[in-house]
Tab-separated table of C-alpha atoms in Angstrom:
chain	number	residue	atom	x	y	z
A	669	MET	CA	33.286	-56.243	19.564
A	670	LYS	CA	29.659	-56.426	20.577
A	671	GLN	CA	30.154	-53.436	22.912
A	672	LYS	CA	31.790	-51.395	20.140
A	673	LYS	CA	28.851	-52.106	17.830
A	674	SER	CA	26.438	-51.094	20.577
A	675	SER	CA	28.266	-47.833	21.123
A	676	TYR	CA	28.252	-47.120	17.366
A	677	LEU	CA	24.510	-47.720	17.307
A	678	GLY	CA	24.042	-45.482	20.309
A	679	LEU	CA	26.062	-42.712	18.757
A	680	TYR	CA	24.145	-43.089	15.527
A	681	SER	CA	20.821	-42.807	17.367
A	682	ILE	CA	21.994	-39.707	19.229
A	683	GLY	CA	23.219	-38.180	15.975
A	684	ILE	CA	19.849	-38.764	14.321
A	685	ALA	CA	18.050	-37.241	17.287
A	686	LEU	CA	20.331	-34.182	17.148
A	687	ILE	CA	19.652	-33.776	13.428
A	688	PHE	CA	15.919	-33.841	14.102
A	689	LEU	CA	16.320	-31.347	16.919
A	690	ALA	CA	18.384	-28.975	14.770
A	691	GLY	CA	15.863	-29.245	11.974
A	692	PHE	CA	12.977	-28.422	14.295
A	693	PHE	CA	14.801	-25.389	15.728
A	694	MET	CA	15.673	-24.090	12.272
A	695	LEU	CA	12.084	-24.527	11.153
A	696	VAL	CA	10.733	-22.705	14.197
A	697	ILE	CA	13.195	-19.814	13.824
A	698	PHE	CA	12.584	-19.465	10.100
A	699	GLY	CA	8.832	-19.701	10.580
A	700	ALA	CA	8.885	-17.055	13.316
A	701	GLN	CA	10.919	-14.687	11.143
A	702	CYS	CA	8.557	-15.156	8.224
A	703	TYR	CA	5.559	-14.604	10.460
A	704	ARG	CA	7.059	-11.419	11.932
A	705	SER	CA	7.864	-10.106	8.461
A	706	THR	CA	4.363	-10.928	7.192
A	707	VAL	CA	2.700	-9.200	10.137
A	708	MET	CA	4.875	-6.101	9.673
A	709	GLU	CA	3.899	-5.870	6.006
A	710	ARG	CA	0.247	-6.367	6.887
A	711	ASP	CA	0.325	-3.681	9.584
A	712	ALA	CA	2.018	-1.188	7.251
A	713	ASN	CA	-0.593	-1.979	4.605
A	714	ILE	CA	-3.485	-1.502	7.032
A	715	LYS	CA	-2.096	1.789	8.352
A	716	THR	CA	-1.679	3.257	4.885
A	717	ARG	CA	-5.012	2.080	3.599
A	718	SER	CA	-7.018	3.084	6.645
A	719	VAL	CA	-5.735	6.653	6.817
A	720	LEU	CA	-5.652	7.543	3.130
A	721	SER	CA	-8.814	5.662	2.155
A	722	TYR	CA	-10.714	7.173	5.062
A	723	LEU	CA	-9.712	10.717	4.114
A	724	SER	CA	-10.697	10.121	0.514
A	725	ALA	CA	-14.032	8.598	1.500
A	726	VAL	CA	-15.054	11.293	3.981
A	727	VAL	CA	-14.293	14.110	1.548
A	728	ARG	CA	-16.027	12.459	-1.403
A	729	GLU	CA	-19.104	11.674	0.646
A	730	GLY	CA	-19.494	15.306	1.661
A	731	ASP	CA	-18.455	16.810	-1.660
A	732	SER	CA	-21.148	19.391	-2.267
A	733	SER	CA	-20.850	23.096	-2.947
A	734	GLY	CA	-19.131	24.815	-0.058
A	735	ALA	CA	-19.190	21.730	2.170
A	736	VAL	CA	-15.463	21.057	2.248
A	737	SER	CA	-13.186	23.641	3.807
A	738	VAL	CA	-9.885	23.882	5.617
A	739	GLU	CA	-9.409	25.883	8.780
A	740	ARG	CA	-6.128	26.753	10.416
A	741	ASP	CA	-6.080	26.231	14.151
A	742	SER	CA	-3.258	27.739	16.208
A	743	VAL	CA	-2.871	24.551	18.255
A	744	LEU	CA	-4.042	21.743	15.968
A	745	GLY	CA	-2.800	23.049	12.635
A	746	ASP	CA	-4.940	22.206	9.627
A	747	VAL	CA	-8.505	21.135	10.386
A	748	LEU	CA	-10.402	19.581	7.492
A	749	THR	CA	-14.102	20.372	7.828
A	750	VAL	CA	-16.739	18.498	5.805
A	751	ARG	CA	-20.254	19.749	6.418
A	752	ASP	CA	-22.995	17.129	6.597
A	753	GLY	CA	-25.569	18.600	4.221
A	754	ASP	CA	-27.944	21.066	5.849
A	755	SER	CA	-27.828	19.414	9.262
A	756	GLY	CA	-25.608	22.098	10.740
A	757	TYR	CA	-23.107	19.447	11.766
A	758	ALA	CA	-19.746	18.669	10.228
A	759	PHE	CA	-16.961	16.109	10.304
A	760	LYS	CA	-13.762	17.716	11.562
A	761	VAL	CA	-10.521	15.858	10.883
A	762	TYR	CA	-7.139	16.868	12.301
A	763	SER	CA	-4.000	15.502	13.840
A	764	ARG	CA	-2.943	15.719	17.458
A	765	GLY	CA	-0.435	13.774	19.535
A	766	GLY	CA	0.563	11.600	16.591
A	767	LYS	CA	-3.002	10.482	15.921
A	768	LEU	CA	-5.469	11.345	13.177
A	769	LEU	CA	-8.694	12.355	14.908
A	770	GLU	CA	-12.238	12.835	13.728
A	771	GLU	CA	-15.263	14.303	15.425
A	772	TYR	CA	-18.825	14.973	14.365
A	773	VAL	CA	-19.834	18.276	15.921
A	774	PRO	CA	-21.778	21.451	15.123
A	775	ALA	CA	-20.064	23.061	12.162
A	776	GLU	CA	-19.263	26.303	13.941
A	777	SER	CA	-17.899	24.747	17.137
A	778	GLU	CA	-14.232	24.571	18.051
A	779	PRO	CA	-12.447	21.202	17.719
A	780	ASP	CA	-12.235	19.222	20.956
A	781	ALA	CA	-9.480	16.619	20.673
A	782	ASP	CA	-10.411	14.927	23.949
A	783	SER	CA	-13.761	13.788	22.622
A	784	ALA	CA	-12.605	12.876	19.121
A	785	GLU	CA	-12.331	9.369	17.669
A	786	THR	CA	-8.956	8.036	16.564
A	787	ILE	CA	-8.791	7.099	12.878
A	788	GLY	CA	-5.116	6.241	12.557
A	789	GLU	CA	-1.624	7.404	13.333
A	790	THR	CA	0.121	10.346	11.756
A	791	GLU	CA	2.365	13.066	13.126
A	792	SER	CA	1.820	15.316	10.117
A	793	PHE	CA	-1.480	16.396	8.607
A	794	ALA	CA	-1.443	19.159	6.028
A	795	VAL	CA	-4.300	20.103	3.727
A	796	THR	CA	-3.715	22.306	0.700
A	797	GLU	CA	-6.497	23.663	-1.462
A	798	MET	CA	-5.337	24.125	-5.031
A	799	ARG	CA	-7.157	26.425	-7.416
A	800	GLY	CA	-9.783	24.635	-9.455
A	801	GLY	CA	-10.937	22.403	-6.588
A	802	LEU	CA	-8.046	19.987	-6.001
A	803	LEU	CA	-7.490	19.033	-2.382
A	804	MET	CA	-4.023	17.792	-1.459
A	805	ILE	CA	-3.772	16.026	1.901
A	806	ASP	CA	-0.342	15.014	3.208
A	807	THR	CA	0.125	12.584	6.082
A	808	ASP	CA	2.885	10.291	7.329
A	809	GLU	CA	1.337	7.498	5.231
A	810	GLY	CA	1.570	9.496	2.005
A	811	ARG	CA	-0.433	11.925	-0.019
A	812	VAL	CA	-3.998	11.703	-1.274
A	813	LEU	CA	-5.347	13.951	-4.009
A	814	ILE	CA	-9.075	14.573	-4.228
A	815	ARG	CA	-10.715	16.637	-6.923
A	816	LEU	CA	-13.795	18.323	-5.525
A	817	ARG	CA	-16.417	17.709	-8.189
A	818	SER	CA	-18.607	20.407	-6.673
A	819	LEU	CA	-15.952	22.988	-7.614
A	820	ALA	CA	-14.942	21.473	-10.958
A	821	GLY	CA	-16.566	24.191	-12.976
A	822	ASP	CA	-14.191	26.808	-11.515
A	823	GLN	CA	-11.259	25.438	-13.507
A	824	TYR	CA	-12.318	26.853	-16.804
A	825	GLU	CA	-13.745	30.150	-15.650
B	1322	MET	CA	15.160	-62.239	12.588
B	1323	ASN	CA	18.658	-62.050	13.982
B	1324	ARG	CA	20.317	-59.025	15.521
B	1325	LYS	CA	21.990	-58.013	12.276
B	1326	ASP	CA	18.644	-57.878	10.515
B	1327	HIS	CA	17.233	-55.769	13.347
B	1328	ILE	CA	20.028	-53.228	13.008
B	1329	THR	CA	19.659	-53.069	9.243
B	1330	ALA	CA	15.923	-52.504	9.541
B	1331	PHE	CA	16.555	-49.756	12.102
B	1332	TYR	CA	18.987	-47.966	9.789
B	1333	ILE	CA	16.589	-48.151	6.867
B	1334	GLU	CA	13.643	-46.884	8.927
B	1335	THR	CA	15.733	-44.014	10.244
B	1336	LEU	CA	16.881	-43.014	6.787
B	1337	ILE	CA	13.295	-43.037	5.527
B	1338	LEU	CA	12.282	-40.913	8.519
B	1339	ILE	CA	15.013	-38.393	7.725
B	1340	VAL	CA	13.895	-38.167	4.122
B	1341	VAL	CA	10.270	-37.585	5.171
B	1342	PHE	CA	11.413	-34.995	7.708
B	1343	VAL	CA	13.431	-33.104	5.088
B	1344	VAL	CA	10.493	-33.142	2.657
B	1345	VAL	CA	8.152	-31.727	5.344
B	1346	ILE	CA	10.667	-28.986	6.223
B	1347	LEU	CA	10.995	-28.006	2.577
B	1348	MET	CA	7.215	-27.877	2.148
B	1349	LEU	CA	6.708	-25.751	5.262
B	1350	THR	CA	9.534	-23.435	4.223
B	1351	ASN	CA	7.830	-22.918	0.879
B	1352	VAL	CA	4.522	-22.170	2.623
B	1353	PHE	CA	6.108	-19.581	4.928
B	1354	GLN	CA	7.935	-17.941	2.053
B	1355	ALA	CA	4.787	-17.873	-0.093
B	1356	ALA	CA	2.854	-16.214	2.741
B	1357	ARG	CA	5.512	-13.530	3.030
B	1358	ILE	CA	5.518	-12.928	-0.729
B	1359	GLU	CA	1.725	-12.600	-0.768
B	1360	SER	CA	1.904	-10.100	2.071
B	1361	VAL	CA	4.414	-7.970	0.170
B	1362	ARG	CA	2.306	-8.260	-2.977
B	1363	ALA	CA	-0.816	-7.091	-1.104
B	1364	ARG	CA	0.971	-4.025	0.238
B	1365	ARG	CA	2.354	-3.159	-3.186
B	1366	LEU	CA	-1.131	-3.469	-4.677
B	1367	SER	CA	-2.527	-1.137	-2.021
B	1368	ASP	CA	0.228	1.375	-2.732
B	1369	ALA	CA	-0.414	1.079	-6.469
B	1370	VAL	CA	-4.140	1.703	-6.069
B	1371	ILE	CA	-3.499	4.833	-3.997
B	1372	LEU	CA	-0.872	6.190	-6.384
B	1373	ALA	CA	-3.004	5.479	-9.460
B	1374	GLY	CA	-5.979	7.126	-7.779
B	1375	ASN	CA	-3.936	10.245	-7.061
B	1376	VAL	CA	-2.772	10.495	-10.660
B	1377	ALA	CA	-6.360	9.993	-11.869
B	1378	GLU	CA	-7.551	12.841	-9.661
B	1379	ALA	CA	-4.717	15.060	-10.856
B	1380	VAL	CA	-5.329	14.513	-14.577
B	1381	SER	CA	-9.039	15.099	-14.059
B	1382	TRP	CA	-8.151	18.386	-12.376
B	1383	THR	CA	-5.959	19.771	-15.151
B	1384	GLU	CA	-4.108	18.857	-18.324
B	1385	GLU	CA	-1.521	21.613	-17.887
B	1386	GLY	CA	1.839	19.856	-17.741
B	1387	GLU	CA	3.467	22.200	-15.257
B	1388	ASP	CA	0.551	21.995	-12.837
B	1389	LEU	CA	0.559	18.200	-13.033
B	1390	LEU	CA	4.281	18.028	-12.419
B	1391	GLY	CA	3.846	20.339	-9.466
B	1392	VAL	CA	1.256	18.273	-7.613
B	1393	LEU	CA	2.571	14.837	-8.595
B	1394	GLY	CA	6.289	15.049	-9.134
B	1395	GLY	CA	7.849	17.251	-6.556
B	1396	GLU	CA	11.574	17.530	-7.197
B	1397	GLY	CA	12.508	15.567	-10.295
B	1398	GLY	CA	10.271	12.568	-9.813
B	1399	ALA	CA	7.966	13.234	-12.765
B	1400	GLU	CA	8.344	13.901	-16.462
B	1401	LEU	CA	6.004	14.676	-19.311
B	1402	MET	CA	5.939	12.451	-22.369
B	1403	PRO	CA	7.533	14.061	-25.450
B	1404	ASP	CA	4.280	14.027	-27.432
B	1405	GLY	CA	2.470	15.733	-24.554
B	1406	ARG	CA	-0.118	12.985	-24.279
B	1407	GLY	CA	0.835	11.764	-20.852
B	1408	LEU	CA	3.294	11.742	-18.029
B	1409	THR	CA	5.365	9.374	-15.937
B	1410	VAL	CA	5.969	9.688	-12.215
B	1411	TYR	CA	8.320	7.635	-10.053
B	1412	TYR	CA	7.425	7.032	-6.411
B	1413	GLY	CA	9.250	5.537	-3.470
B	1414	GLU	CA	7.864	3.249	-0.773
B	1415	ASP	CA	6.809	6.345	1.172
B	1416	HIS	CA	4.714	7.659	-1.772
B	1417	GLN	CA	7.132	10.540	-2.265
B	1418	ALA	CA	8.344	11.342	-5.769
B	1419	ASP	CA	11.648	9.506	-6.200
B	1420	ARG	CA	13.290	8.727	-9.525
B	1421	ASN	CA	14.887	5.641	-7.993
B	1422	GLY	CA	11.676	4.449	-6.356
B	1423	PRO	CA	10.058	1.057	-6.989
B	1424	TYR	CA	6.824	2.425	-8.468
B	1425	MET	CA	6.489	3.912	-11.942
B	1426	VAL	CA	3.075	5.452	-12.595
B	1427	SER	CA	2.279	6.454	-16.144
B	1428	ALA	CA	-0.838	8.211	-17.406
B	1429	VAL	CA	-1.410	8.113	-21.147
B	1430	VAL	CA	-4.246	9.531	-23.236
B	1431	VAL	CA	-5.766	6.571	-25.087
B	1432	SER	CA	-8.670	8.350	-26.750
B	1433	GLU	CA	-10.108	11.795	-27.221
B	1434	GLU	CA	-13.664	12.130	-28.459
B	1435	GLN	CA	-15.771	15.082	-29.382
B	1436	GLY	CA	-18.123	15.957	-26.553
B	1437	ALA	CA	-21.829	16.652	-26.786
B	1438	GLU	CA	-21.292	20.388	-26.331
B	1439	ALA	CA	-19.419	22.550	-28.775
B	1440	GLU	CA	-15.671	22.704	-28.118
B	1441	SER	CA	-15.809	19.974	-25.525
B	1442	ARG	CA	-13.883	16.723	-25.354
B	1443	LEU	CA	-14.092	13.422	-23.546
B	1444	VAL	CA	-10.508	12.408	-22.814
B	1445	THR	CA	-9.786	8.868	-21.652
B	1446	TYR	CA	-6.577	8.120	-19.761
B	1447	GLU	CA	-5.030	4.771	-18.991
B	1448	ILE	CA	-3.072	4.898	-15.764
B	1449	SER	CA	-0.786	2.014	-14.961
B	1450	VAL	CA	1.529	1.327	-12.042
B	1451	LYS	CA	4.630	-0.717	-12.740
B	1452	ASP	CA	7.135	-2.320	-10.383
B	1453	THR	CA	10.457	-0.924	-11.613
B	1454	GLN	CA	12.465	-3.722	-9.993
B	1455	ARG	CA	10.489	-6.653	-11.408
B	1456	GLY	CA	9.237	-4.898	-14.526
B	1457	GLU	CA	5.673	-6.128	-14.030
B	1458	VAL	CA	2.480	-4.086	-14.113
B	1459	ILE	CA	0.867	-4.065	-10.689
B	1460	TYR	CA	-2.339	-2.156	-11.352
B	1461	THR	CA	-4.132	-0.463	-14.230
B	1462	LEU	CA	-7.143	1.773	-14.345
B	1463	ARG	CA	-8.929	3.864	-16.937
B	1464	THR	CA	-10.552	7.182	-16.259
B	1465	SER	CA	-12.378	9.614	-18.494
B	1466	VAL	CA	-12.431	13.363	-18.092
B	1467	PHE	CA	-14.830	15.831	-19.676
B	1468	ARG	CA	-12.979	18.938	-20.768
B	1469	LYS	CA	-14.285	22.161	-22.161
B	1470	GLY	CA	-12.225	23.956	-24.753
B	1471	GLU	CA	-9.580	22.764	-27.144
B	1472	ARG	CA	-6.336	21.158	-26.006
B	1473	SER	CA	-3.801	23.895	-25.230
């Protein structure tokens, strides 16, 4: 009788330990899944914000008469050029190899992707100039519309 | 304390431990879930800010309905309001116009004032982004546009 009671107690202890173990494993798995999901959302958020906000900021900063233009390169596709005042230099933004690149070079020079800085990731980069000074930039992260205030007067002429 | 008392005390302590363990698991589960919800909310807010900004730029560019639909709506994702004082655009997660998308962006004229120059107007729009699934407004902004000429 005493042995039976001891075995019941032993089984009970093992059962409790197994419950704790199962609970810990479930908590770890659930926590890891939540963490992975949170990081994925954060990364997607950062990618979208960095690319689109950067494009908007660089165009707005250089928005003066004739400063913003789009060139078509046979290899790189659309190249967004934003002249830096009267310095003779310009920011050139384009996409190559799945990356959005930017370089600060003399305005009349050809783009050199090897020396450019990486801003973000995008396979597609298309810039459309609408009449009246609206710039439409399409990337993998979405579209950003920028009205060029320096050309705003053209709309009503 | 005899053996029976020892066993009883052990059972009671173990049960209390299990209860505490379950409470801790529930609390941590809530924390993880709340973190994930906040992450999703942050991304939706970022998307809403970008979409609202795009609509603000578009309405400042023109008030011609067809032009607005062209740059904002693509194929069937946008519609003008019947009174002509605004428009609604539906966007998907990828910021493409999508009537079944989770984002509904509406731009409505809230005021139109006479400008300082003759035949000029100061038009104020309220642009709001709504989550179509939850029905809650995610982001709102107001923008004013100076327009020359009468409304067409």
